[in-house]
Tab-separated table of C-alpha atoms in Angstrom:
chain	number	residue	atom	x	y	z
A	171	MET	CA	6.554	-8.201	-15.708
A	172	ILE	CA	4.718	-5.579	-13.821
A	173	GLY	CA	6.314	-3.769	-10.804
A	174	LEU	CA	5.043	-2.921	-7.336
A	175	HIS	CA	6.610	-0.533	-5.186
A	176	ILE	CA	4.915	-0.152	-1.981
A	177	VAL	CA	5.745	3.174	-0.175
A	178	ALA	CA	5.069	3.231	3.427
A	179	VAL	CA	5.064	4.920	6.569
A	180	GLY	CA	6.705	3.362	9.675
A	181	LYS	CA	8.302	-0.201	10.174
A	182	LEU	CA	7.092	-3.166	10.504
A	183	LYS	CA	7.449	-4.058	14.275
A	184	GLU	CA	6.567	-7.488	14.712
A	185	ALA	CA	8.071	-10.318	13.583
A	186	TRP	CA	4.919	-12.408	12.712
A	187	MET	CA	4.214	-8.673	10.609
A	188	ARG	CA	7.597	-9.156	8.828
A	189	GLU	CA	7.485	-12.839	7.934
A	190	GLY	CA	3.556	-12.496	6.458
A	191	CYS	CA	5.117	-9.682	4.459
A	192	ALA	CA	8.085	-11.087	3.438
A	193	GLU	CA	6.207	-14.648	2.029
A	194	TYR	CA	3.611	-12.430	-0.154
A	195	THR	CA	6.671	-10.191	-1.205
A	196	LYS	CA	8.227	-14.079	-2.471
A	197	ARG	CA	5.125	-15.288	-4.043
A	198	LEU	CA	4.830	-11.988	-6.052
A	199	GLY	CA	8.256	-12.258	-7.284
A	200	LEU	CA	6.257	-15.021	-9.965
A	201	TRP	CA	4.774	-12.107	-11.772
A	202	SER	CA	5.977	-9.057	-10.654
A	203	SER	CA	9.162	-7.070	-9.119
A	204	VAL	CA	7.970	-5.950	-5.582
A	205	ALA	CA	10.011	-2.962	-3.617
A	206	VAL	CA	9.450	-1.463	-0.719
A	207	THR	CA	10.299	1.909	0.977
A	208	GLU	CA	9.778	2.535	4.490
A	209	ILE	CA	9.776	6.757	5.466
A	210	ASP	CA	10.033	7.226	8.974
A	211	GLU	CA	7.469	8.485	11.015
A	212	ALA	CA	7.857	11.696	11.994
A	213	ARG	CA	7.366	11.604	15.596
A	214	LEU	CA	4.566	13.561	18.208
A	215	GLY	CA	4.076	13.824	21.664
A	216	SER	CA	2.024	12.311	24.075
A	217	ASP	CA	-0.884	14.709	23.261
A	218	PRO	CA	-0.921	16.295	19.597
A	219	SER	CA	-2.733	19.749	18.753
A	220	PRO	CA	-4.728	20.031	15.293
A	221	ALA	CA	-1.883	21.715	14.263
A	222	GLU	CA	1.012	19.856	15.182
A	223	ILE	CA	-0.852	16.720	13.281
A	224	ALA	CA	-1.740	18.485	10.258
A	225	ALA	CA	2.352	19.423	10.141
A	226	CYS	CA	3.076	15.934	10.691
A	227	ILE	CA	1.510	14.733	7.706
A	228	GLU	CA	2.694	17.618	5.128
A	229	LYS	CA	5.779	16.111	6.644
A	230	GLU	CA	5.630	12.920	5.857
A	231	GLY	CA	3.508	13.650	2.202
A	232	ALA	CA	6.474	15.519	1.003
A	233	ARG	CA	8.766	12.342	1.688
A	234	ILE	CA	6.383	9.662	0.538
A	235	LEU	CA	6.716	11.742	-2.985
A	236	GLU	CA	9.972	12.120	-2.787
A	237	LYS	CA	10.414	7.969	-2.997
A	238	ILE	CA	6.981	7.148	-5.549
A	239	PRO	CA	9.378	5.967	-8.748
A	240	ARG	CA	9.128	8.165	-11.820
A	241	GLY	CA	6.238	6.965	-14.219
A	242	ALA	CA	4.310	4.812	-11.657
A	243	ARG	CA	0.881	5.008	-11.129
A	244	VAL	CA	-0.183	6.073	-7.610
A	245	VAL	CA	-2.583	3.975	-5.332
A	246	ALA	CA	-2.885	5.632	-2.537
A	247	LEU	CA	-4.610	3.453	0.366
A	248	CYS	CA	-6.810	5.903	2.512
A	249	ILE	CA	-10.659	5.488	4.172
A	250	GLU	CA	-12.122	7.498	1.871
A	251	GLY	CA	-10.898	5.704	-0.656
A	252	ARG	CA	-12.978	3.527	-3.560
A	253	GLN	CA	-13.490	-0.047	-2.597
A	254	MET	CA	-13.284	-2.885	-4.762
A	255	PRO	CA	-13.055	-6.744	-4.838
A	256	SER	CA	-10.391	-8.966	-5.286
A	257	GLU	CA	-11.419	-8.909	-8.966
A	258	ALA	CA	-11.547	-5.513	-9.548
A	259	LEU	CA	-8.287	-4.698	-8.522
A	260	ALA	CA	-7.351	-7.439	-10.789
A	261	ALA	CA	-8.619	-6.080	-13.380
A	262	TYR	CA	-7.364	-2.891	-12.568
A	263	LEU	CA	-4.291	-4.288	-12.555
A	264	SER	CA	-4.517	-5.850	-15.254
A	265	ASP	CA	-5.795	-2.955	-17.300
A	266	ALA	CA	-3.174	-0.483	-16.748
A	267	ALA	CA	-0.409	-3.004	-17.757
A	268	ALA	CA	-2.210	-3.464	-21.377
A	269	GLY	CA	-2.283	0.060	-21.452
A	270	GLY	CA	1.093	0.200	-21.196
A	271	CYS	CA	1.380	1.305	-17.126
A	272	GLY	CA	4.209	-1.215	-16.395
A	273	SER	CA	4.641	0.285	-12.512
A	274	PHE	CA	2.703	0.533	-9.902
A	275	ALA	CA	3.246	2.939	-6.338
A	276	PHE	CA	0.831	1.708	-3.471
A	277	VAL	CA	1.235	4.498	-0.824
A	278	ILE	CA	0.329	3.766	2.704
A	279	GLY	CA	0.422	6.419	5.019
A	280	GLY	CA	1.231	6.951	8.442
A	281	SER	CA	-1.563	6.742	11.990
A	282	HIS	CA	-2.585	9.973	11.058
A	283	GLY	CA	-2.900	9.381	7.431
A	284	LEU	CA	-1.961	10.514	4.026
A	285	SER	CA	-1.011	14.384	2.982
A	286	ASP	CA	-3.657	15.974	0.237
A	287	GLU	CA	-0.944	16.455	-1.883
A	288	VAL	CA	0.037	12.641	-1.720
A	289	LYS	CA	-3.891	11.397	-2.224
A	290	ARG	CA	-4.013	14.571	-5.479
A	291	ALA	CA	-0.797	12.487	-6.987
A	292	ALA	CA	-3.240	9.212	-6.767
A	293	ALA	CA	-4.494	7.755	-10.256
A	294	LEU	CA	-6.678	5.312	-7.735
A	295	ARG	CA	-7.902	6.304	-3.980
A	296	LEU	CA	-8.221	2.728	-2.579
A	297	SER	CA	-9.769	1.499	0.394
A	298	ILE	CA	-8.594	-2.096	2.331
A	299	SER	CA	-12.128	-1.822	4.192
A	300	PRO	CA	-14.409	0.563	6.104
A	301	MET	CA	-13.043	-1.059	9.091
A	302	THR	CA	-9.837	0.383	10.672
A	303	PHE	CA	-6.115	-1.019	10.534
A	304	PRO	CA	-2.796	-0.331	11.610
A	305	HIS	CA	-1.023	0.987	9.304
A	306	GLN	CA	1.449	-1.382	9.483
A	307	LEU	CA	-1.099	-4.578	9.236
A	308	ALA	CA	-2.193	-2.501	5.744
A	309	ARG	CA	0.504	-3.842	4.364
A	310	LEU	CA	0.075	-7.372	5.007
A	311	LEU	CA	-3.353	-6.672	3.540
A	312	LEU	CA	-2.009	-5.643	0.704
A	313	LEU	CA	0.655	-7.045	0.033
A	314	GLU	CA	-1.850	-10.198	-0.049
A	315	GLN	CA	-4.355	-8.751	-2.342
A	316	LEU	CA	-1.895	-7.807	-4.460
A	317	TYR	CA	-0.594	-11.604	-4.921
A	318	ARG	CA	-4.939	-12.452	-4.785
A	319	ALA	CA	-4.890	-9.677	-7.738
A	320	CYS	CA	-1.934	-11.670	-10.171
A	321	ALA	CA	-2.871	-15.129	-9.279
A	322	ILE	CA	-6.282	-14.307	-10.972
A	323	ASN	CA	-4.906	-12.657	-13.332
A	324	ALA	CA	-2.699	-15.804	-14.057
A	325	GLY	CA	-5.508	-17.599	-13.792
A	326	THR	CA	-4.358	-19.558	-10.784
A	327	LYS	CA	-6.420	-21.487	-8.279
A	328	TYR	CA	-5.383	-19.402	-5.087
A	329	HIS	CA	-8.386	-17.435	-5.514
A	330	LYS	CA	-11.531	-19.541	-5.280
């Protein structure tokens, strides 16, 4: 059983997102342990300067790095990351687990993205889509794709 850790900036505000994430977390329990750690968003004014945004990203990045479990393979979700089909994500998890990796940390930054330090710590930079999504929705999409990847690896009919 692999460990899946989601380290995300911000709390889920909408009930339907919380319910969706809870459903996929429950389903993932068939094949993995799942833990979610929420990092508080750094507060910015209504019209932040580029320097303020950069400081915000760095502050959030430091908090993210503190919460990544020791020994976990880090996967950073970022727009410039690699896009892959569900089957490739399944193969990535399977190959890493076969190579001795028992724990993954998937990192979702805040609305301004991830710090360079967090990206450098990642074994994989992953992009969900070339489209832009709210970072809270990215968590739901990630959990569904992790469930799909585990279902593929288990040979179930969920992935068609």
